[in-house]
Coordinates of C-alpha atoms in Angstrom, one line a residue:
X1 CA 31.2 5.9 -31.3
X2 CA 30.5 4.0 -34.2
X3 CA 27.1 4.9 -35.5
X4 CA 25.4 1.7 -35.6
X5 CA 27.4 1.1 -31.8
X6 CA 25.5 4.4 -30.8
X7 CA 22.3 3.7 -32.0
X8 CA 22.0 -0.1 -30.9
X9 CA 23.0 1.7 -27.0
X10 CA 19.7 4.0 -27.7
X11 CA 17.5 1.5 -28.6
X12 CA 18.8 -0.8 -25.9
X13 CA 18.0 2.4 -23.7
X14 CA 14.5 2.9 -25.6
X15 CA 13.2 -0.8 -25.1
X16 CA 14.9 -1.3 -21.3
X17 CA 12.5 1.7 -19.8
X18 CA 9.6 0.0 -21.9
X19 CA 10.2 -2.8 -19.9
X20 CA 10.6 -1.2 -16.8
X21 CA 7.4 -2.3 -14.2
X22 CA 6.5 0.9 -13.5
X23 CA 5.7 1.8 -17.3
X24 CA 4.3 -1.6 -18.0
X25 CA 1.8 -1.2 -14.4
X26 CA 1.0 2.1 -15.7
X27 CA 0.2 1.5 -19.4
X28 CA -2.0 -1.1 -17.7
X29 CA -3.5 1.4 -16.0
X30 CA -4.4 3.4 -18.2
X31 CA -5.7 0.8 -20.8
X32 CA -8.1 0.4 -17.5
X33 CA -9.1 3.5 -17.2
X34 CA -10.3 3.5 -21.1
X35 CA -12.2 0.5 -21.4
X36 CA -14.4 1.1 -18.2
X37 CA -14.7 4.5 -19.4
X38 CA -16.4 3.0 -22.5
X39 CA -18.5 0.4 -20.2
X40 CA -19.2 2.6 -17.5
X41 CA -21.6 5.4 -18.0
X42 CA -20.4 7.4 -15.1
X43 CA -17.3 5.7 -14.5
X44 CA -15.2 8.6 -15.9
X45 CA -16.7 11.5 -14.2
X46 CA -15.5 14.1 -11.8
X47 CA -17.8 12.5 -8.9
X48 CA -17.0 9.1 -9.6
X49 CA -13.2 9.9 -9.6
X50 CA -13.6 11.8 -6.3
X51 CA -15.5 8.8 -4.9
X52 CA -12.6 6.4 -6.7
X53 CA -10.2 8.4 -4.4
X54 CA -12.1 8.3 -1.2
X55 CA -13.0 4.8 -1.3
X56 CA -9.3 3.9 -1.8
X57 CA -7.2 6.3 0.6
X58 CA -7.5 3.8 3.4
X59 CA -6.2 1.0 1.7
X60 CA -3.2 3.4 0.1
X61 CA -2.3 4.3 3.2
X62 CA -1.5 0.9 4.4
X63 CA 0.2 -0.3 1.3
X64 CA 2.7 3.2 1.4
X65 CA 3.9 1.6 5.1
X66 CA 3.8 -1.5 4.0
X67 CA 6.1 -0.7 1.4
X68 CA 9.3 -0.3 3.6
X69 CA 8.1 -2.9 5.4
X70 CA 8.6 -5.8 2.1
X71 CA 11.8 -3.6 1.1
X72 CA 13.4 -5.4 5.0
X73 CA 11.9 -8.5 3.3
X74 CA 9.5 -8.9 5.9
X75 CA 5.2 -8.4 5.9
X76 CA 2.5 -7.6 8.4
X77 CA -0.5 -9.5 8.5
X78 CA -2.0 -8.2 10.8
X79 CA -2.6 -4.1 9.5
X80 CA -6.0 -4.9 8.2
X81 CA -7.0 -6.3 11.7
X82 CA -5.0 -3.2 13.0
X83 CA -7.3 -0.8 11.5
X84 CA -10.6 -2.6 12.6
X85 CA -9.2 -2.8 16.9
X86 CA -7.8 0.8 16.5
X87 CA -11.4 2.0 14.7
X88 CA -13.7 0.7 17.6
X89 CA -11.1 1.9 20.1
X90 CA -11.6 5.6 18.9
X91 CA -15.3 5.1 19.3
X92 CA -14.8 3.9 22.5
X93 CA -12.8 6.6 23.9
X94 CA -14.8 9.3 22.1
X95 CA -18.6 7.8 23.6
X96 CA -17.2 5.5 26.3
X97 CA -14.7 7.3 27.7
X98 CA -15.8 11.3 27.0
X99 CA -12.5 12.3 25.1
X100 CA -13.4 14.7 23.2
X101 CA -12.5 13.9 19.2
X102 CA -8.9 15.1 19.0
X103 CA -7.6 13.4 22.1
X104 CA -9.3 10.4 21.0
X105 CA -7.6 10.1 17.9
X106 CA -3.9 11.0 19.4
X107 CA -4.6 8.6 21.5
X108 CA -5.5 6.2 19.0
X109 CA -1.9 6.9 17.1
X110 CA -0.2 6.0 20.2
X111 CA -2.3 2.5 20.7
X112 CA -1.3 2.0 17.1
X113 CA 2.3 2.6 17.2
X114 CA 2.4 0.1 20.4
X115 CA 0.6 -2.6 18.6
X116 CA 3.3 -2.1 15.3
X117 CA 6.0 -1.5 18.6
X118 CA 4.8 -5.5 19.5
X119 CA 5.5 -6.3 16.4
X120 CA 9.1 -5.2 16.3
X121 CA 9.4 -6.6 19.4
X122 CA 9.2 -10.1 18.3
X123 CA 10.0 -9.0 14.9
X124 CA 13.3 -7.4 15.1
X125 CA 14.8 -8.0 19.3
X126 CA 13.6 -11.8 19.6
X127 CA 14.3 -12.4 15.7
X128 CA 10.7 -14.4 14.9
X129 CA 9.7 -15.2 11.9
X130 CA 7.6 -11.9 10.6
X131 CA 5.0 -13.9 8.4
X132 CA 4.0 -16.5 11.7
X133 CA 4.2 -13.0 13.7
X134 CA 2.0 -11.3 12.2
X135 CA -0.6 -13.9 11.4
X136 CA -0.8 -14.4 15.5
X137 CA -0.4 -10.1 15.8
X138 CA -3.8 -10.4 12.9
X139 CA -5.7 -13.0 15.2
X140 CA -5.0 -11.3 18.2
X141 CA -6.0 -7.6 17.0
X142 CA -9.2 -8.9 15.4
X143 CA -10.1 -11.4 18.5
X144 CA -9.6 -8.0 20.8
X145 CA -12.2 -6.2 18.9
X146 CA -14.4 -8.5 18.7
X147 CA -14.2 -9.0 22.3
X148 CA -14.3 -5.3 23.2
X149 CA -17.5 -5.2 21.0
X150 CA -18.8 -8.8 21.9
X151 CA -19.4 -8.9 18.0
X152 CA -22.4 -6.3 18.2
X153 CA -21.4 -3.0 19.1
X154 CA -20.9 0.0 16.7
X155 CA -20.2 3.4 17.5
X156 CA -22.4 6.1 15.7
X157 CA -23.5 9.7 16.0
X158 CA -20.3 11.3 15.1
X159 CA -20.1 14.8 14.9
X160 CA -20.6 16.4 11.3
X161 CA -17.6 18.1 12.0
X162 CA -15.6 14.6 12.1
X163 CA -17.5 13.1 9.3
X164 CA -16.1 15.6 7.1
X165 CA -12.9 14.5 7.7
X166 CA -14.3 10.8 5.5
X167 CA -17.0 12.2 3.6
X168 CA -16.3 16.3 2.5
X169 CA -13.9 17.8 0.5
X170 CA -11.0 20.2 1.1
X171 CA -9.7 22.7 -1.3
X172 CA -11.6 20.6 -4.4
X173 CA -10.3 17.1 -3.5
X174 CA -12.0 14.8 -1.3
X175 CA -10.7 15.3 2.6
X176 CA -8.8 12.6 3.2
X177 CA -6.5 12.3 0.1
X178 CA -5.0 15.9 1.3
X179 CA -3.9 12.9 4.3
X180 CA -2.9 10.8 2.0
X181 CA -0.6 12.6 -0.4
X182 CA 1.3 14.2 3.0
X183 CA 2.1 10.3 4.3
X184 CA 3.0 9.6 0.5
X185 CA 5.1 12.5 0.4
X186 CA 6.6 11.7 3.7
X187 CA 7.2 7.9 2.7
X188 CA 8.8 8.3 -0.5
X189 CA 11.3 11.1 0.9
X190 CA 12.0 8.2 3.7
X191 CA 12.2 5.4 1.1
X192 CA 13.9 7.4 -1.6
X193 CA 16.1 10.2 -0.4
X194 CA 17.2 9.3 3.1
X195 CA 20.0 6.9 4.3
X196 CA 17.5 5.1 6.3
X197 CA 15.7 3.8 2.7
X198 CA 18.9 2.8 1.8
X199 CA 19.5 0.6 5.1
X200 CA 16.3 -0.8 4.3
X201 CA 17.5 -2.3 0.8
X202 CA 20.3 -3.4 2.4
X203 CA 18.5 -5.1 4.9
X204 CA 16.3 -6.7 1.8
X205 CA 19.5 -7.5 0.3
X206 CA 21.7 -9.4 2.5
X207 CA 20.3 -8.6 6.1
X208 CA 23.7 -10.4 7.9
X209 CA 25.9 -8.6 5.5
X210 CA 23.6 -5.0 6.5
X211 CA 25.1 -5.9 10.0
X212 CA 28.5 -6.4 9.5
X213 CA 28.3 -3.3 7.9
X214 CA 27.4 -1.6 10.2
X215 CA 23.4 -1.4 9.8
X216 CA 21.2 -1.0 12.9
X217 CA 19.3 -3.3 11.2
X218 CA 17.0 -4.4 14.1
X219 CA 16.0 -0.8 15.1
X220 CA 15.1 0.2 11.1
X221 CA 13.1 -2.8 11.3
X222 CA 11.2 -2.0 14.5
X223 CA 10.9 1.6 13.1
X224 CA 9.4 0.1 9.6
X225 CA 6.7 -1.9 12.4
X226 CA 6.1 1.4 14.6
X227 CA 5.7 2.9 10.9
X228 CA 2.8 1.2 10.5
X229 CA 1.7 0.8 13.4
X230 CA 1.0 4.1 13.6
X231 CA -0.9 4.5 9.9
X232 CA -2.8 1.6 10.1
X233 CA -4.9 3.8 13.1
X234 CA -4.6 7.2 11.0
X235 CA -6.3 5.1 8.1
X236 CA -9.0 3.4 11.3
X237 CA -10.0 6.9 11.4
X238 CA -10.7 8.1 8.3
X239 CA -12.6 4.5 7.9
X240 CA -14.6 5.8 11.1
X241 CA -15.2 9.0 9.3
X242 CA -16.4 8.0 5.6
X243 CA -18.6 5.3 7.2
X244 CA -19.8 7.4 10.1
X245 CA -19.3 4.3 12.0
X246 CA -16.9 2.1 13.9
X247 CA -17.8 -1.8 14.0
X248 CA -15.3 -4.9 14.7
X249 CA -14.6 -5.9 11.6
X250 CA -13.6 -2.5 9.8
X251 CA -10.2 -3.2 7.8
X252 CA -11.2 -7.5 7.0
X253 CA -9.1 -7.9 3.3
X254 CA -7.2 -5.1 3.5
X255 CA -3.6 -6.1 4.8
X256 CA -4.2 -8.5 1.8
X257 CA -5.4 -5.7 -1.0
X258 CA -2.5 -3.6 0.4
X259 CA 0.0 -6.5 0.1
X260 CA -0.9 -7.4 -3.6
X261 CA -0.9 -3.5 -4.5
X262 CA 2.9 -3.4 -3.0
X263 CA 3.9 -6.5 -4.8
X264 CA 1.8 -5.3 -8.5
X265 CA 3.9 -1.9 -7.6
X266 CA 7.1 -3.8 -7.8
X267 CA 8.6 -4.7 -4.9
X268 CA 10.0 -7.7 -4.6
X269 CA 8.2 -9.7 -1.4
X270 CA 12.2 -11.2 -0.7
X271 CA 13.4 -7.7 -0.3
X272 CA 15.9 -4.8 -1.3
X273 CA 13.6 -4.5 -4.5
X274 CA 10.9 -1.8 -4.6
X275 CA 9.4 1.7 -5.1
X276 CA 6.9 3.9 -3.3
X277 CA 5.8 5.5 -7.1
X278 CA 5.4 1.5 -7.7
X279 CA 3.0 1.3 -5.0
X280 CA 1.2 4.2 -5.4
X281 CA 0.4 2.6 -9.3
X282 CA -0.4 -0.7 -7.5
X283 CA -2.8 0.9 -5.6
X284 CA -4.5 3.0 -8.5
X285 CA -4.7 -0.1 -10.8
X286 CA -6.4 -1.8 -8.0
X287 CA -8.7 1.1 -6.7
X288 CA -9.7 1.4 -10.6
X289 CA -10.8 -2.1 -11.5
X290 CA -13.0 -2.2 -8.3
X291 CA -14.3 0.5 -9.2
X292 CA -14.5 0.0 -12.9
X293 CA -16.5 -3.4 -12.3
X294 CA -18.7 -1.9 -10.1
X295 CA -19.9 0.5 -12.8
X296 CA -19.8 -2.0 -15.5
X297 CA -22.4 -4.3 -13.7
X298 CA -19.8 -7.6 -13.2
X299 CA -20.1 -9.5 -9.6
X300 CA -18.1 -8.7 -7.0
X301 CA -16.5 -11.9 -7.0
X302 CA -14.6 -10.7 -10.4
X303 CA -12.8 -8.3 -8.6
X304 CA -10.5 -11.0 -6.8
X305 CA -10.4 -13.0 -9.5
X306 CA -9.0 -10.2 -12.1
X307 CA -6.3 -8.7 -9.2
X308 CA -5.1 -11.7 -9.0
X309 CA -4.4 -12.3 -13.1
X310 CA -3.0 -8.3 -12.9
X311 CA -1.1 -9.1 -10.4
X312 CA 0.5 -12.7 -12.4
X313 CA 0.7 -10.7 -16.0
X314 CA 2.5 -7.6 -14.3
X315 CA 5.2 -9.9 -12.3
X316 CA 5.0 -11.6 -16.0
X317 CA 5.8 -8.7 -17.7
X318 CA 8.7 -7.4 -15.7
X319 CA 10.0 -10.8 -16.5
X320 CA 10.0 -10.1 -19.9
X321 CA 13.6 -8.1 -20.6
X322 CA 15.4 -11.4 -18.3
X323 CA 13.3 -14.1 -21.1
X324 CA 14.9 -11.2 -24.1
X325 CA 18.2 -11.8 -23.0
X326 CA 18.7 -14.8 -23.0
X327 CA 17.5 -15.1 -26.4
X328 CA 19.5 -11.7 -27.6
X329 CA 22.6 -12.7 -29.6
X330 CA 25.8 -12.2 -28.4
X331 CA 27.9 -9.0 -29.1
X332 CA 30.8 -9.4 -30.3
X333 CA 33.7 -6.9 -29.6
X334 CA 35.3 -5.6 -32.5
X335 CA 38.8 -6.4 -34.1
X336 CA 41.5 -4.1 -33.2
X337 CA 42.2 -3.8 -37.2
X338 CA 38.4 -2.3 -37.2

């Protein structure tokens, strides 16, 4: 291979690597960190880093399980409302039904699975649009939480041993971070190292083609929504332990932050393309932005504005390679004589 051709190939590979969505997002995350560390006195401290991890665990869990759903071309707008419903049901099972906390937690996870199963039946079995179904269950779950608590009942006075789950430390890290890491590793392996994950991408690219290829499309989609329900219930338990209370408005707006993190991480909203590590970078970028604005003493309204701007900027930057390819001069093959 001629030297010029080899160097051209090498530079092309380097530019392709630099323009990868995850690399761009990582650079944005690093820039965020250095900026807020320069304007906020305590932003880079260990205590604030732990606080950042602690407050982003629940949204991170929802974003992780949203990734397989969006890979199939679906969406789940109900996870935030389901978190709120599971939180108050967990409190009610413990306080009013007299269950032990471990038993109440197991029952809450089962309730999350049932709620995810409701979405699964309507979307996978009846083939109703995921957007409309989860918009309906979004209102249903939040309405049930309001009805059960009558809008005023709050569950508090949890034992200190339980509050350690959301407020304590284990092996040098906030306790809930270990739960988050276990779920993150499990979802990463599921999506990137199994035939299940490959089938999710195939479904996202072409559902009918996946059916003709012999994939159990409905079953795979149903499993993704049930998994989301279980992890949303886990996030509800961690949320309750972190705040020390459970109330009906828990998790309000979390579904939008989770979806933003997934799309910001490079997962196509149309399905078929995406990665779990991209989602993790998206979660980190949003967490650093929200936490940094507090330390920079900026109004909370800026968080939503800048999150939207960050999402648009990341999406635009990831489209640069395609744009540059249009203006790149065509390559001419060498003549036989040369």
